[in-house]
């Protein structure tokens, strides 16, 4: 593939010659240092000998990798600890150092941006939501760049931001750092990475929000979601991410995960998707569709958050709207389970995260429709980040990049070492 072109240049129908040969975009392999950092994230405080057993690396290699991570300020040594029951030689455990660095995140949704700060264990330190003042790319990105230093000054406690991760919906090319196409925002070929790197002075990483949340599940989510999973995101935008053998699938054109137009049944009156047809998943379950249905049922809401609050408070009409959404989402989930046969399907949808009856409805629909899934209670799970999904998504892009290459050209880390 000619990487001198952006993905926006490839919006025309592809020719066979445009498709890269097998192996042209190989899966990223975790470095030895990345494997050690991941083991410390998962198990710290942890002895070097245990890290060697967990990673399969030799004790000498683990010591070298730990030394490199110590030099960069990513891990620290805890106090000397005795062996189990006081037996064996004491050891000095390794743990993630949260005292020096943070990663920043920006999730660009249709109505707003969510800015966040995350420590190196994946804990959200601070977040704030800023409604758009116009959806023009320059205006949105300028507000992200202006908001980051203010958030860091207020909540960073003197720590340095290693990088900014950005997540948004639809077609995103992380290699070129561009939003290829976001219909609801009206964006095409927007060079997000270059614009924000120039404005903030920190490394910037970009990905789709579904792939970002899949990466977050791998890094610090439930262990069952790591090796084989589908992440189904239902919000203003509906899309998905696929994890196979521990790798998040992107596709040769980075377009994997476009499930918004799966047919889920009879079209609702007035429901029409950005694809121009009615009855597809996005036109039936997206947040605008929910607000429209609420108005049709006489509920006094103008925003999705208001409708969700009513449902959590027990309003029967609002609850039924979310139960209906869960059933339609369950139809799509059954298709994805049969198509990919993952270990788990993670549903990122606030109704299933906060209303138990909605998850019950979704799982019942999967049980009725899937030919592969024989235990929906085990196979269909809510997000590990219910309540902080958007704040997690952007920052996880940056933290994932750090774990992929902790010894790479990170300016703030180079200054330490």
Short mmCIF file of C-alpha atoms in Angstrom, two decimals:
data_model
loop_
_atom_site.label_atom_id
_atom_site.label_comp_id
_atom_site.label_asym_id
_atom_site.label_seq_id
_atom_site.Cartn_x
_atom_site.Cartn_y
_atom_site.Cartn_z
CA UNK A 1 0.00 0.00 0.00
CA UNK A 2 1.26 3.45 -0.83
CA UNK A 3 1.48 5.07 2.61
CA UNK A 4 2.21 8.45 1.04
CA UNK A 5 -1.54 8.61 0.47
CA UNK A 6 -3.98 9.19 3.28
CA UNK A 7 -7.01 7.01 3.73
CA UNK A 8 -9.13 9.90 2.48
CA UNK A 9 -7.46 9.46 -0.91
CA UNK A 10 -8.69 5.88 -0.93
CA UNK A 11 -12.40 6.55 -0.49
CA UNK A 12 -12.97 5.60 -4.13
CA UNK A 13 -13.80 1.91 -4.74
CA UNK A 14 -10.71 -0.21 -4.29
CA UNK A 15 -9.03 -2.08 -7.11
CA UNK A 16 -7.36 -5.42 -6.48
CA UNK A 17 -3.97 -3.77 -6.94
CA UNK A 18 -4.75 -1.40 -4.07
CA UNK A 19 -4.97 -4.22 -1.55
CA UNK A 20 -1.65 -4.94 0.17
CA UNK A 21 -0.20 -8.43 -0.08
CA UNK A 22 -0.37 -10.74 2.91
CA UNK A 23 2.18 -9.69 5.51
CA UNK A 24 2.37 -6.07 4.34
CA UNK A 25 0.66 -4.97 7.54
CA UNK A 26 1.83 -7.62 10.07
CA UNK A 27 0.44 -7.89 13.58
CA UNK A 28 2.40 -5.93 16.13
CA UNK A 29 4.36 -8.23 18.41
CA UNK A 30 4.92 -7.23 22.01
CA UNK A 31 8.58 -6.59 22.78
CA UNK A 32 10.29 -8.25 25.72
CA UNK A 33 10.23 -4.96 27.59
CA UNK A 34 6.54 -4.56 26.77
CA UNK A 35 5.83 -8.06 28.05
CA UNK A 36 7.59 -7.26 31.33
CA UNK A 37 5.71 -3.98 31.68
CA UNK A 38 2.44 -5.82 31.06
CA UNK A 39 3.26 -8.42 33.70
CA UNK A 40 3.98 -5.68 36.24
CA UNK A 41 0.72 -3.95 35.32
CA UNK A 42 -1.21 -7.18 35.81
CA UNK A 43 0.49 -8.60 38.88
CA UNK A 44 2.51 -5.89 40.58
CA UNK A 45 3.97 -5.67 43.11
CA UNK A 46 5.64 -8.74 41.64
CA UNK A 47 9.05 -10.40 41.96
CA UNK A 48 11.39 -10.56 38.99
CA UNK A 49 11.40 -14.35 39.26
CA UNK A 50 7.61 -14.38 38.93
CA UNK A 51 7.81 -12.05 35.93
CA UNK A 52 10.17 -14.55 34.29
CA UNK A 53 7.67 -17.36 34.84
CA UNK A 54 4.75 -15.25 33.56
CA UNK A 55 6.51 -14.06 30.39
CA UNK A 56 8.69 -17.05 29.56
CA UNK A 57 11.75 -14.79 29.48
CA UNK A 58 15.00 -15.73 31.17
CA UNK A 59 15.78 -14.23 34.58
CA UNK A 60 18.70 -12.33 33.05
CA UNK A 61 16.45 -10.87 30.33
CA UNK A 62 13.85 -9.85 32.90
CA UNK A 63 16.51 -8.10 34.98
CA UNK A 64 17.67 -6.19 31.91
CA UNK A 65 14.16 -5.17 30.93
CA UNK A 66 13.34 -4.12 34.50
CA UNK A 67 16.49 -2.01 34.56
CA UNK A 68 15.42 -0.24 31.37
CA UNK A 69 11.93 0.41 32.75
CA UNK A 70 13.38 1.68 36.03
CA UNK A 71 15.68 4.05 34.15
CA UNK A 72 12.69 5.48 32.28
CA UNK A 73 10.59 5.96 35.40
CA UNK A 74 7.84 3.56 34.32
CA UNK A 75 8.27 1.11 37.20
CA UNK A 76 9.71 1.33 40.68
CA UNK A 77 10.99 -1.06 43.30
CA UNK A 78 8.84 -1.66 46.34
CA UNK A 79 10.15 -2.43 49.83
CA UNK A 80 11.94 -5.75 50.27
CA UNK A 81 9.48 -8.54 50.95
CA UNK A 82 9.96 -11.92 52.57
CA UNK A 83 9.03 -15.09 50.73
CA UNK A 84 5.75 -16.92 51.41
CA UNK A 85 5.37 -17.66 55.14
CA UNK A 86 8.76 -16.07 55.67
CA UNK A 87 10.54 -18.85 53.76
CA UNK A 88 13.05 -18.38 50.97
CA UNK A 89 15.15 -15.40 50.04
CA UNK A 90 13.58 -11.94 50.35
CA UNK A 91 12.84 -10.18 47.08
CA UNK A 92 12.32 -6.62 45.90
CA UNK A 93 8.99 -6.42 44.04
CA UNK A 94 8.39 -4.37 40.89
CA UNK A 95 5.33 -2.15 40.53
CA UNK A 96 4.07 0.52 38.14
CA UNK A 97 5.34 3.98 39.07
CA UNK A 98 2.36 6.33 39.11
CA UNK A 99 4.23 9.28 40.61
CA UNK A 100 5.85 10.77 37.51
CA UNK A 101 3.73 10.34 34.40
CA UNK A 102 0.19 10.30 33.11
CA UNK A 103 -1.38 9.78 29.71
CA UNK A 104 -4.06 12.13 28.41
CA UNK A 105 -7.13 11.20 26.43
CA UNK A 106 -9.69 12.88 24.20
CA UNK A 107 -12.82 11.12 23.03
CA UNK A 108 -14.53 13.04 20.22
CA UNK A 109 -18.23 12.20 20.24
CA UNK A 110 -20.92 13.75 18.07
CA UNK A 111 -22.12 16.31 20.67
CA UNK A 112 -19.02 16.75 22.84
CA UNK A 113 -15.40 15.97 23.66
CA UNK A 114 -14.42 14.09 26.81
CA UNK A 115 -10.93 14.98 28.05
CA UNK A 116 -9.26 12.72 30.59
CA UNK A 117 -6.07 11.97 32.49
CA UNK A 118 -5.12 8.38 33.30
CA UNK A 119 -2.29 7.08 35.43
CA UNK A 120 -0.06 4.26 34.19
CA UNK A 121 -2.17 1.61 35.94
CA UNK A 122 -5.25 2.59 33.92
CA UNK A 123 -6.96 4.56 36.68
CA UNK A 124 -8.84 7.67 35.55
CA UNK A 125 -7.42 10.63 37.49
CA UNK A 126 -9.66 13.35 36.04
CA UNK A 127 -12.17 13.88 33.27
CA UNK A 128 -14.32 16.66 31.91
CA UNK A 129 -16.88 16.89 29.14
CA UNK A 130 -16.94 19.87 26.79
CA UNK A 131 -19.89 20.36 24.40
CA UNK A 132 -18.87 21.27 20.88
CA UNK A 133 -19.13 24.90 19.80
CA UNK A 134 -19.51 23.86 16.18
CA UNK A 135 -18.28 20.59 14.68
CA UNK A 136 -15.64 22.02 12.31
CA UNK A 137 -12.45 20.01 12.78
CA UNK A 138 -10.24 23.03 13.46
CA UNK A 139 -12.53 24.34 16.18
CA UNK A 140 -12.97 20.96 17.89
CA UNK A 141 -9.25 20.16 17.85
CA UNK A 142 -8.31 23.64 19.06
CA UNK A 143 -10.54 23.17 22.11
CA UNK A 144 -8.91 19.81 22.82
CA UNK A 145 -5.45 21.39 22.65
CA UNK A 146 -6.50 24.28 24.89
CA UNK A 147 -8.21 22.07 27.45
CA UNK A 148 -5.38 19.62 27.99
CA UNK A 149 -2.91 21.91 29.81
CA UNK A 150 -5.71 23.27 32.02
CA UNK A 151 -6.77 19.76 33.03
CA UNK A 152 -3.17 18.75 33.67
CA UNK A 153 -2.49 21.84 35.78
CA UNK A 154 -5.63 21.26 37.86
CA UNK A 155 -5.34 17.51 38.39
CA UNK A 156 -1.91 16.30 37.32
CA UNK A 157 -0.25 16.79 40.73
CA UNK A 158 2.98 17.82 39.01
CA UNK A 159 3.13 14.78 36.74
CA UNK A 160 4.03 14.94 33.05
CA UNK A 161 1.75 13.83 30.22
CA UNK A 162 3.61 11.25 28.13
CA UNK A 163 1.19 11.39 25.22
CA UNK A 164 -2.33 12.22 24.11
CA UNK A 165 -4.59 9.44 22.87
CA UNK A 166 -7.59 10.33 20.73
CA UNK A 167 -10.58 8.10 20.00
CA UNK A 168 -13.63 8.69 17.86
CA UNK A 169 -16.19 6.72 15.89
CA UNK A 170 -16.45 5.48 12.31
CA UNK A 171 -13.47 5.08 9.98
CA UNK A 172 -10.15 5.97 11.58
CA UNK A 173 -6.66 5.34 10.15
CA UNK A 174 -4.28 5.13 13.13
CA UNK A 175 -1.22 4.72 10.95
CA UNK A 176 -1.82 7.96 9.05
CA UNK A 177 -3.31 9.62 12.13
CA UNK A 178 -6.45 10.68 10.27
CA UNK A 179 -10.19 10.45 10.66
CA UNK A 180 -11.02 9.07 7.24
CA UNK A 181 -14.78 9.57 7.44
CA UNK A 182 -17.13 10.49 10.26
CA UNK A 183 -20.57 11.17 8.72
CA UNK A 184 -22.25 12.64 11.80
CA UNK A 185 -19.45 15.15 12.35
CA UNK A 186 -19.05 15.76 8.63
CA UNK A 187 -15.32 14.97 8.77
CA UNK A 188 -13.32 13.51 5.88
CA UNK A 189 -9.55 13.06 5.83
CA UNK A 190 -8.96 15.13 9.00
CA UNK A 191 -5.25 14.95 10.06
CA UNK A 192 -6.00 14.74 13.79
CA UNK A 193 -2.59 13.47 14.87
CA UNK A 194 -0.58 16.14 13.08
CA UNK A 195 -2.90 18.96 14.13
CA UNK A 196 -2.88 18.03 17.81
CA UNK A 197 0.81 17.11 17.98
CA UNK A 198 1.68 20.54 16.63
CA UNK A 199 -0.70 22.27 19.03
CA UNK A 200 0.16 20.33 22.20
CA UNK A 201 3.83 19.43 21.76
CA UNK A 202 3.27 15.82 22.92
CA UNK A 203 3.08 12.59 20.89
CA UNK A 204 -0.47 11.93 19.68
CA UNK A 205 -2.03 8.55 18.89
CA UNK A 206 -5.40 8.02 17.23
CA UNK A 207 -7.79 5.08 16.87
CA UNK A 208 -11.46 4.22 16.68
CA UNK A 209 -13.27 4.15 19.99
CA UNK A 210 -14.27 0.50 19.68
CA UNK A 211 -10.67 -0.58 19.03
CA UNK A 212 -9.51 1.71 21.85
CA UNK A 213 -11.90 0.04 24.29
CA UNK A 214 -10.80 -3.40 23.11
CA UNK A 215 -7.22 -2.37 23.87
CA UNK A 216 -8.29 -1.08 27.28
CA UNK A 217 -9.91 -4.44 28.04
CA UNK A 218 -6.63 -6.13 27.14
CA UNK A 219 -4.51 -3.83 29.28
CA UNK A 220 -6.52 -3.46 32.47
CA UNK A 221 -10.01 -4.85 31.92
CA UNK A 222 -11.44 -8.19 32.92
CA UNK A 223 -8.95 -10.93 32.12
CA UNK A 224 -11.61 -12.91 30.25
CA UNK A 225 -11.89 -10.23 27.56
CA UNK A 226 -8.25 -10.29 26.45
CA UNK A 227 -7.48 -13.08 24.05
CA UNK A 228 -10.64 -13.50 21.97
CA UNK A 229 -13.41 -10.92 22.03
CA UNK A 230 -15.81 -8.75 20.12
CA UNK A 231 -16.45 -5.26 21.53
CA UNK A 232 -19.80 -3.84 20.39
CA UNK A 233 -20.14 -0.08 20.97
CA UNK A 234 -23.65 1.43 20.94
CA UNK A 235 -23.87 5.21 21.26
CA UNK A 236 -24.37 8.06 18.82
CA UNK A 237 -22.21 5.87 16.59
CA UNK A 238 -22.53 2.09 16.45
CA UNK A 239 -19.40 0.08 15.67
CA UNK A 240 -17.31 -2.85 16.84
CA UNK A 241 -13.81 -4.21 17.32
CA UNK A 242 -12.52 -7.75 17.04
CA UNK A 243 -9.75 -9.34 19.10
CA UNK A 244 -8.24 -12.61 17.86
CA UNK A 245 -5.27 -14.37 19.43
CA UNK A 246 -4.68 -11.29 21.57
CA UNK A 247 -4.47 -8.86 18.60
CA UNK A 248 -7.01 -6.15 17.80
CA UNK A 249 -7.92 -6.56 14.13
CA UNK A 250 -7.74 -3.38 12.06
CA UNK A 251 -7.94 -4.53 8.45
CA UNK A 252 -5.59 -3.50 5.61
CA UNK A 253 -7.47 -0.20 5.25
CA UNK A 254 -8.21 0.17 8.99
CA UNK A 255 -11.94 -0.09 8.30
CA UNK A 256 -12.72 -3.18 10.38
CA UNK A 257 -15.67 -2.93 12.73
CA UNK A 258 -18.31 -1.16 10.64
CA UNK A 259 -21.39 -2.98 11.88
CA UNK A 260 -23.69 0.04 11.92
CA UNK A 261 -25.67 -1.14 8.92
CA UNK A 262 -26.45 -4.70 9.97
CA UNK A 263 -30.18 -5.28 9.41
CA UNK A 264 -32.01 -5.88 12.66
CA UNK A 265 -35.62 -6.07 11.53
CA UNK A 266 -38.55 -3.89 10.54
CA UNK A 267 -37.66 -0.23 10.22
CA UNK A 268 -39.23 2.18 12.67
CA UNK A 269 -41.26 5.04 11.28
CA UNK A 270 -39.02 8.02 10.67
CA UNK A 271 -35.81 6.10 11.32
CA UNK A 272 -33.23 6.57 8.61
CA UNK A 273 -29.50 6.03 8.89
CA UNK A 274 -26.66 8.05 7.39
CA UNK A 275 -26.31 5.23 4.85
CA UNK A 276 -29.68 6.30 3.43
CA UNK A 277 -31.65 3.21 4.44
CA UNK A 278 -33.96 2.45 7.30
CA UNK A 279 -34.00 -0.58 9.58
CA UNK A 280 -30.27 -1.00 10.07
CA UNK A 281 -28.69 -1.26 13.50
CA UNK A 282 -27.59 2.36 13.83
CA UNK A 283 -30.93 3.81 12.73
CA UNK A 284 -32.69 1.65 15.32
CA UNK A 285 -30.49 1.82 18.43
CA UNK A 286 -28.35 4.97 18.24
CA UNK A 287 -28.80 7.71 20.82
CA UNK A 288 -30.67 10.06 18.42
CA UNK A 289 -33.08 7.22 17.63
CA UNK A 290 -33.70 6.72 21.35
CA UNK A 291 -34.39 10.41 21.95
CA UNK A 292 -36.77 10.46 18.97
CA UNK A 293 -38.69 7.47 20.30
CA UNK A 294 -38.87 9.04 23.75
CA UNK A 295 -40.44 12.17 22.26
CA UNK A 296 -42.94 10.01 20.35
CA UNK A 297 -43.91 8.38 23.66
CA UNK A 298 -44.41 11.74 25.33
CA UNK A 299 -41.32 11.82 27.55
CA UNK A 300 -40.02 15.37 28.23
CA UNK A 301 -36.39 14.72 27.22
CA UNK A 302 -34.16 16.33 24.62
CA UNK A 303 -30.90 14.54 25.41
CA UNK A 304 -30.00 10.88 25.73
CA UNK A 305 -28.54 11.40 29.22
CA UNK A 306 -31.92 12.63 30.44
CA UNK A 307 -33.61 9.53 29.06
CA UNK A 308 -31.06 7.26 30.74
CA UNK A 309 -31.58 9.04 34.06
CA UNK A 310 -35.34 8.47 33.78
CA UNK A 311 -34.77 4.78 33.12
CA UNK A 312 -32.42 4.41 36.09
CA UNK A 313 -35.03 6.14 38.25
CA UNK A 314 -37.55 3.52 37.13
CA UNK A 315 -39.76 5.41 34.66
CA UNK A 316 -41.61 2.54 32.92
CA UNK A 317 -41.64 4.12 29.46
CA UNK A 318 -37.94 4.91 29.56
CA UNK A 319 -37.13 1.44 30.88
CA UNK A 320 -39.10 -0.19 28.06
CA UNK A 321 -37.27 1.91 25.46
CA UNK A 322 -33.96 0.63 26.80
CA UNK A 323 -35.26 -2.94 26.92
CA UNK A 324 -36.26 -2.62 23.27
CA UNK A 325 -32.79 -1.25 22.47
CA UNK A 326 -31.26 -4.23 24.25
CA UNK A 327 -33.33 -6.68 22.21
CA UNK A 328 -32.29 -5.08 18.92
CA UNK A 329 -28.67 -4.97 20.05
CA UNK A 330 -29.00 -8.64 20.96
CA UNK A 331 -29.93 -9.46 17.37
CA UNK A 332 -26.69 -7.89 16.16
CA UNK A 333 -24.74 -9.55 18.97
CA UNK A 334 -26.02 -12.97 17.91
CA UNK A 335 -24.79 -12.37 14.36
CA UNK A 336 -21.35 -11.28 15.59
CA UNK A 337 -21.08 -14.27 17.94
CA UNK A 338 -21.88 -16.63 15.09
CA UNK A 339 -19.55 -14.85 12.69
CA UNK A 340 -16.46 -14.65 14.93
CA UNK A 341 -17.10 -17.23 17.67
CA UNK A 342 -15.22 -15.17 20.29
CA UNK A 343 -14.64 -16.18 23.85
CA UNK A 344 -16.72 -13.17 24.96
CA UNK A 345 -18.72 -10.34 23.44
CA UNK A 346 -18.37 -7.09 25.38
CA UNK A 347 -21.37 -4.77 25.14
CA UNK A 348 -20.57 -1.07 25.58
CA UNK A 349 -24.05 0.36 26.07
CA UNK A 350 -25.18 2.24 29.17
CA UNK A 351 -28.54 0.50 29.53
CA UNK A 352 -26.99 -2.94 29.84
CA UNK A 353 -24.37 -1.52 32.18
CA UNK A 354 -26.83 0.12 34.56
CA UNK A 355 -30.14 -1.73 34.13
CA UNK A 356 -29.93 -5.48 34.84
CA UNK A 357 -33.17 -6.14 32.98
CA UNK A 358 -31.60 -4.80 29.78
CA UNK A 359 -28.70 -7.24 29.93
CA UNK A 360 -31.22 -10.02 30.58
CA UNK A 361 -33.16 -8.99 27.47
CA UNK A 362 -30.02 -8.84 25.34
CA UNK A 363 -28.80 -12.26 26.49
CA UNK A 364 -32.24 -13.79 25.91
CA UNK A 365 -32.18 -12.51 22.34
CA UNK A 366 -28.72 -14.02 21.84
CA UNK A 367 -29.88 -17.35 23.27
CA UNK A 368 -32.81 -17.39 20.87
CA UNK A 369 -30.90 -16.41 17.72
CA UNK A 370 -27.28 -17.54 17.97
CA UNK A 371 -26.32 -20.93 16.54
CA UNK A 372 -22.93 -20.91 18.28
CA UNK A 373 -23.41 -19.38 21.72
CA UNK A 374 -24.78 -21.88 24.23
CA UNK A 375 -24.24 -19.80 27.39
CA UNK A 376 -25.08 -16.14 26.87
CA UNK A 377 -24.68 -15.35 30.57
CA UNK A 378 -21.00 -16.24 30.26
CA UNK A 379 -20.34 -15.09 26.69
CA UNK A 380 -22.06 -11.68 26.73
CA UNK A 381 -20.65 -9.26 29.31
CA UNK A 382 -20.82 -5.52 30.02
CA UNK A 383 -17.84 -3.24 29.56
CA UNK A 384 -15.23 -3.24 32.31
CA UNK A 385 -15.50 0.57 32.23
CA UNK A 386 -19.20 1.30 32.70
CA UNK A 387 -19.41 4.88 33.95
CA UNK A 388 -16.06 5.93 32.46
CA UNK A 389 -16.18 4.53 28.92
CA UNK A 390 -15.42 7.73 27.01
CA UNK A 391 -12.75 8.89 29.44
CA UNK A 392 -11.09 5.48 29.18
CA UNK A 393 -11.21 5.20 25.38
CA UNK A 394 -8.98 8.13 24.46
CA UNK A 395 -6.39 7.60 27.18
CA UNK A 396 -6.21 3.86 26.43
CA UNK A 397 -4.98 4.66 22.93
CA UNK A 398 -1.94 6.38 24.43
CA UNK A 399 -1.36 3.79 27.15
CA UNK A 400 -1.61 1.01 24.55
CA UNK A 401 1.05 2.72 22.43
CA UNK A 402 3.31 2.91 25.47
CA UNK A 403 2.94 -0.80 26.16
CA UNK A 404 3.58 -1.62 22.50
CA UNK A 405 6.93 0.18 22.58
CA UNK A 406 8.00 1.37 26.05
CA UNK A 407 11.59 1.96 24.87
CA UNK A 408 10.56 3.96 21.83
CA UNK A 409 11.09 7.67 21.20
CA UNK A 410 9.00 9.05 24.05
CA UNK A 411 10.38 12.56 24.66
CA UNK A 412 9.39 12.74 28.33
CA UNK A 413 10.92 9.32 29.06
CA UNK A 414 14.10 10.14 27.18
CA UNK A 415 14.53 13.14 29.48
CA UNK A 416 14.38 10.82 32.52
CA UNK A 417 16.81 8.23 31.18
#
